[in-house]
Tab-separated table of C-alpha atoms in Angstrom:
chain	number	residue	atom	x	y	z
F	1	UNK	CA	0.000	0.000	0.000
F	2	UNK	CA	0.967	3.659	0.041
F	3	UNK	CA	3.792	4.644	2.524
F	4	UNK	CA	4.188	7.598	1.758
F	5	UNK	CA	1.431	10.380	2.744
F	6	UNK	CA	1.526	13.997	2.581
F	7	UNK	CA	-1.302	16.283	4.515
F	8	UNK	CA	-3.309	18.561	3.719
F	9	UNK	CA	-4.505	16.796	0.581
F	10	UNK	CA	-6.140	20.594	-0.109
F	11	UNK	CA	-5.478	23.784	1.116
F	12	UNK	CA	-7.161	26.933	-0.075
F	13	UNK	CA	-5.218	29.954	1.545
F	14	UNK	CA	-5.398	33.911	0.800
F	15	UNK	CA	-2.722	35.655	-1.529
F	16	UNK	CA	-0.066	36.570	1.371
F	17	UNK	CA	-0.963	33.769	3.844
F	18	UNK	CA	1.899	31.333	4.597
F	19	UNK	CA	1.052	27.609	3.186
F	20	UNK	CA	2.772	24.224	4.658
F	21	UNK	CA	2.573	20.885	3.636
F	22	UNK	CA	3.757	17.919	5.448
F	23	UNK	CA	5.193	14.292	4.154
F	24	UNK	CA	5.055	11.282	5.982
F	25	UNK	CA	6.932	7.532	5.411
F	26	UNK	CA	6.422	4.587	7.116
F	27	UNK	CA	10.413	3.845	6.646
F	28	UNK	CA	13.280	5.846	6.455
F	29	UNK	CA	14.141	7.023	3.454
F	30	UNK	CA	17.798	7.879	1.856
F	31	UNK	CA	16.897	10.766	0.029
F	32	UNK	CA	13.432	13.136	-0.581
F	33	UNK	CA	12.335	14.947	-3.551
F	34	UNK	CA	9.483	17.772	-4.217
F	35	UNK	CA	7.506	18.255	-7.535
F	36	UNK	CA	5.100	21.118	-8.673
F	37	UNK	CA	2.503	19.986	-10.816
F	38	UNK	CA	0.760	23.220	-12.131
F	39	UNK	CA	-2.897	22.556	-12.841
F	40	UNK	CA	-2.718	21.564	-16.577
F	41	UNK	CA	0.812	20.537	-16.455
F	42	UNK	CA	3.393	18.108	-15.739
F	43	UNK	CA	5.724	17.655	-12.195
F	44	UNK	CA	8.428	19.788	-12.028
F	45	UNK	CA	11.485	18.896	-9.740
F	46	UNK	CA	11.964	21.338	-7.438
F	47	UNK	CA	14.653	20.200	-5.118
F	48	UNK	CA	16.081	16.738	-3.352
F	49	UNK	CA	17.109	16.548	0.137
F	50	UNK	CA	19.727	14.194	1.754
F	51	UNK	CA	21.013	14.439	4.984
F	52	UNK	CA	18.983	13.783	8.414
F	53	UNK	CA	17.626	17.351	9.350
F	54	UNK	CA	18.128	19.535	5.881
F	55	UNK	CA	17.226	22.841	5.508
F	56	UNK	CA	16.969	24.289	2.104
F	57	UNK	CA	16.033	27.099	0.882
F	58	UNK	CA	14.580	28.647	-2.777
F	59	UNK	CA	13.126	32.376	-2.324
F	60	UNK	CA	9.735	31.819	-0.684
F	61	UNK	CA	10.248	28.296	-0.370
F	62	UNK	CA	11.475	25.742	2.686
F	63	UNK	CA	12.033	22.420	2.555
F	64	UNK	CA	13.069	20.268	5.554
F	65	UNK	CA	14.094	17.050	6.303
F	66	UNK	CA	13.392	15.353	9.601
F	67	UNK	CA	15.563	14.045	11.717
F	68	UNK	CA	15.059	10.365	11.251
F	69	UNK	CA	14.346	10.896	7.441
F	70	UNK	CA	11.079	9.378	7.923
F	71	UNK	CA	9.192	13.275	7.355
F	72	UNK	CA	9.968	16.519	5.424
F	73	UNK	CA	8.000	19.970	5.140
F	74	UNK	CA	7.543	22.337	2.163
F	75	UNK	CA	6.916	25.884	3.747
F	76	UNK	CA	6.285	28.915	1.621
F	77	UNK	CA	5.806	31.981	2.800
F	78	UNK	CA	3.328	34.864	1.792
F	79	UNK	CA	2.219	32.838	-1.081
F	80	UNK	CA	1.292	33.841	-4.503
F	81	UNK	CA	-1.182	33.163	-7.121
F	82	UNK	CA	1.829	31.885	-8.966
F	83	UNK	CA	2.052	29.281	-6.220
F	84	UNK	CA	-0.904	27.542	-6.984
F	85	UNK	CA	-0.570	23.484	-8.035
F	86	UNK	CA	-0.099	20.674	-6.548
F	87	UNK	CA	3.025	19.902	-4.644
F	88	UNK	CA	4.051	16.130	-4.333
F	89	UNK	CA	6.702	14.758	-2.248
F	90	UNK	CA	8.913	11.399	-3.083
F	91	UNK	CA	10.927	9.680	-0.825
F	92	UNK	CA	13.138	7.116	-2.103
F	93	UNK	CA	13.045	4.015	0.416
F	94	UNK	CA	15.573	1.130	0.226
F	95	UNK	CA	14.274	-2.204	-1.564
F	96	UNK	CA	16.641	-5.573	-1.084
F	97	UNK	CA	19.148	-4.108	-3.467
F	98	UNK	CA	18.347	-0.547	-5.152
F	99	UNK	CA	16.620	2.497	-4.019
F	100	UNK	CA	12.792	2.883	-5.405
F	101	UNK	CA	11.379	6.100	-5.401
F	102	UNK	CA	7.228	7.036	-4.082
F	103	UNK	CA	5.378	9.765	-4.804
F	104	UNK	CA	2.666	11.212	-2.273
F	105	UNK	CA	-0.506	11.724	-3.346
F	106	UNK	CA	0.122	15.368	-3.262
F	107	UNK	CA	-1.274	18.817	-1.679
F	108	UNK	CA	-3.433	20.556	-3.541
F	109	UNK	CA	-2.839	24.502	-3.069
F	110	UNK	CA	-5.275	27.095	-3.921
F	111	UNK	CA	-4.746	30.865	-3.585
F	112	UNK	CA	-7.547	33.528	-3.513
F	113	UNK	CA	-5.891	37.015	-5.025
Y	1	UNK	CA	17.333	21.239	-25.234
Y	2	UNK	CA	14.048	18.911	-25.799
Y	3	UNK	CA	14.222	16.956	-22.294
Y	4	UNK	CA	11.478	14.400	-22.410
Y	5	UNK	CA	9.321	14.297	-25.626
Y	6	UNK	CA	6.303	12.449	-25.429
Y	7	UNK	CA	4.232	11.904	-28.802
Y	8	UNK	CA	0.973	12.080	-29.042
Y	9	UNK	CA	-0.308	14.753	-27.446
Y	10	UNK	CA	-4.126	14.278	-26.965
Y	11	UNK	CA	-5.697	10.626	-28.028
Y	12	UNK	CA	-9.718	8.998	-27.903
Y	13	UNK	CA	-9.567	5.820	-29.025
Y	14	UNK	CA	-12.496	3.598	-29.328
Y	15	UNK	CA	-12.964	0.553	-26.904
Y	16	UNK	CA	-10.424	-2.559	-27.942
Y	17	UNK	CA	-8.502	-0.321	-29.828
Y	18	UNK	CA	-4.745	-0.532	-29.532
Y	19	UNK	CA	-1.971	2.085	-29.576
Y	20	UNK	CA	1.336	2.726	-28.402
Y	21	UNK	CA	2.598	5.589	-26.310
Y	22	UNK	CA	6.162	6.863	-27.236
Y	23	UNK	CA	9.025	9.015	-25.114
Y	24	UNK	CA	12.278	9.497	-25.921
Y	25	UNK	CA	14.768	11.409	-23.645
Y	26	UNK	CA	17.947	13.219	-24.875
Y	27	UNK	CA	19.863	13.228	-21.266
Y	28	UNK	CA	21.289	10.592	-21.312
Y	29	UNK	CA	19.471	8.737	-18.747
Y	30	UNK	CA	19.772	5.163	-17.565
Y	31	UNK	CA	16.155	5.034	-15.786
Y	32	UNK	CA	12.776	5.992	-17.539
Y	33	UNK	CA	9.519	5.599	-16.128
Y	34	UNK	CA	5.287	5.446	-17.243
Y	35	UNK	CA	2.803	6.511	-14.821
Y	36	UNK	CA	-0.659	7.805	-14.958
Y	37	UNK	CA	-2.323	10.036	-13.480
Y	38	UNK	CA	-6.021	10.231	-12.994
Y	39	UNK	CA	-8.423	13.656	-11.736
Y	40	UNK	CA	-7.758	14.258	-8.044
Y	41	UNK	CA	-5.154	11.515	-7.810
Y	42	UNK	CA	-1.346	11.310	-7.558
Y	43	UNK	CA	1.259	9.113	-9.897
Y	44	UNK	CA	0.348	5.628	-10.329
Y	45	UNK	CA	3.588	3.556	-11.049
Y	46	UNK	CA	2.620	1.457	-14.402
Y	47	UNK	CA	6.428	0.375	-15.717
Y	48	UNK	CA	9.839	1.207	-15.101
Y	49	UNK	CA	12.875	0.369	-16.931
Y	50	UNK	CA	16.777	0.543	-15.429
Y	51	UNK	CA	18.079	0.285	-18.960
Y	52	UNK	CA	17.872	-0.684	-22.257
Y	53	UNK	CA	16.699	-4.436	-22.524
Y	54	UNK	CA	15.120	-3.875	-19.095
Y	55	UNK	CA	11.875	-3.419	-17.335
Y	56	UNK	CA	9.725	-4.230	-14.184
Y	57	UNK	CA	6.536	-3.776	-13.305
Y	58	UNK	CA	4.774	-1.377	-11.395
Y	59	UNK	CA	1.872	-0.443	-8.865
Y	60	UNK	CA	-0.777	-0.448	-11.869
Y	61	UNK	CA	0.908	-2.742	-15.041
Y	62	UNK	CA	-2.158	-5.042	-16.021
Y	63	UNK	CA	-3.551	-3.970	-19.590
Y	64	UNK	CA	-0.169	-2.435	-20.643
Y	65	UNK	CA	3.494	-3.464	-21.956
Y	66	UNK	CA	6.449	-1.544	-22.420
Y	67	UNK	CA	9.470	-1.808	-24.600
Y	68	UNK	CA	12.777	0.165	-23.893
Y	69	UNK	CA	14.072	0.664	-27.359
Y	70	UNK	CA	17.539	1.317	-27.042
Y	71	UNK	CA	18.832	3.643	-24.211
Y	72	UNK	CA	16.363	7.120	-24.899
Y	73	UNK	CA	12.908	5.429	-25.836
Y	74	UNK	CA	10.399	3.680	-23.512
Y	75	UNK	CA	7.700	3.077	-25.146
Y	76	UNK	CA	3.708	2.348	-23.806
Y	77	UNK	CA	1.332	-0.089	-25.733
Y	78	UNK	CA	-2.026	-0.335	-25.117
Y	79	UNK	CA	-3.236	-3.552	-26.505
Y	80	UNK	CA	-6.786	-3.555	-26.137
Y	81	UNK	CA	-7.677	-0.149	-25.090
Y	82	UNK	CA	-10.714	-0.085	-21.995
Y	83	UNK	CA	-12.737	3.015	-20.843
Y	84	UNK	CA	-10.653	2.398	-17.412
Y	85	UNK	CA	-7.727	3.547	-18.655
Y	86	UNK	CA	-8.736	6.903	-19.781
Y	87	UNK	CA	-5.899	9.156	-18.227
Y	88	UNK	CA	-3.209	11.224	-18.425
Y	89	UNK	CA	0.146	9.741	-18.651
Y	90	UNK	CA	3.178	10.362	-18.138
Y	91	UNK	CA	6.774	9.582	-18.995
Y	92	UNK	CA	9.806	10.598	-17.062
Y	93	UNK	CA	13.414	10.087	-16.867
Y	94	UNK	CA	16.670	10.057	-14.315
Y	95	UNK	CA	20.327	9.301	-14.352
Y	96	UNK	CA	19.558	6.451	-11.714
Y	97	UNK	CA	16.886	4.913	-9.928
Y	98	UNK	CA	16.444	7.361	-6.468
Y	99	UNK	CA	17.746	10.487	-8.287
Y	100	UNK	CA	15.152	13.270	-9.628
Y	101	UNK	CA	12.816	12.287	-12.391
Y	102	UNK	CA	12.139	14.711	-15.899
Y	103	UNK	CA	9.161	14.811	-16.716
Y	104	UNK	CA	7.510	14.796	-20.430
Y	105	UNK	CA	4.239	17.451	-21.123
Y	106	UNK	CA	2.363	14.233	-20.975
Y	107	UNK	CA	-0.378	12.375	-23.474
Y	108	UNK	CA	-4.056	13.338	-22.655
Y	109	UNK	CA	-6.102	9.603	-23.183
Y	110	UNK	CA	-9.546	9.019	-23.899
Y	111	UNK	CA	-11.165	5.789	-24.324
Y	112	UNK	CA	-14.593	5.479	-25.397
């Protein structure tokens, strides 16, 4: 089944508002990525993060890594209308002998101008 | 600098119809991928292939088949095409197997 979930699956928030979405695995994981998907459109890798506790940062954007690599964040501050898509999170989890990759089902965002 | 190419664009087939899905990639990438994705819903898995001469199955595989060309081309194939599999889908790419995926525009399906 799924093991990796993100929360909020929606989130409608006002133009300026801060927005966070949050991604969960059952296992730890050796690496996380983060996709936009603009409606319409297709994912767009946004960044990968390693090492237990990463911060990263791109303009508005904040992505974390937990700890335990088992969780990560995507925080973006006083969002835009150009913000607006779905963000998915994929954690690449350890198989016998390779590393296979996840995707959430994604966070819908929504921002009212 | 074409990334992924997927070809066609939009498609409606007719129920039992078959047709094939193509990508190609021009980044030299060892791993390509087919998902779908359906209103409201993430990326559904269907095939993956870790090189040429290679693939494995995914979360969602039954109804399809894949062939990986030569090292840029994964192809889909739809062999006898069901109202069920009306969906976008898409094909991606990366150098390896956990690194970060390109994605093509995608093909718009419709199966009637």
């Amino acid at each position: 089944g799924q093991q990796v979930m993100q929360i909020p699956q929606y989130q409608h928030v006002q133009e300026g508002e801060d927005f966070t979405t949050y991604c969960n695995s059952s296992t730890t994981l050796s690496n996380i990525q983060w996709y936009k998907q603009r409606p319409g459109g297709h994912p767009v890798f946004l960044i990968q993060l390693v090492k237990s506790g990463e911060v990263k940062k791109q303009k508005r954007l904040t992505f974390q890594f937990g700890e335990a690599k088992k969780n990560s964040s995507l925080h973006i501050t006083a969002t835009q209308t150009t913000d607006v898509g779905t963000y998915f999170c994929a954690g690449a989890r350890r198989e016998t002998s390779y590393d296979k990759v996840i995707f959430g089902p994604g966070t819908s965002l929504s921002v009212i101008p | 600098n074409a990334g992924v190419t997927q070809t066609p664009k939009f498609q409606v087939l007719k129920t039992g119809q078959s047709m094939t899905l193509q990508c190609a990639q021009d980044m030299n990438h060892n791993s390509m991928y087919w998902y779908r994705q359906d209103p409201g819903m993430g990326l559904r898995l269907i095939y993956y292939s870790a090189s040429e001469g290679t693939t494995d199955k995914g979360e969602v595989p039954n109804g399809y088949n894949v062939s990986r060309l030569n090292k840029r081309e994964f192809s889909l194939r739809l062999e006898s095409a069901a109202p069920s599999q009306t969906s976008v889908y898409f094909c991606a790419s990366s150098s390896s197997r956990n690194q970060p995926q390109h994605f093509g525009d995608g093909t718009r399906l419709s199966i009637l």
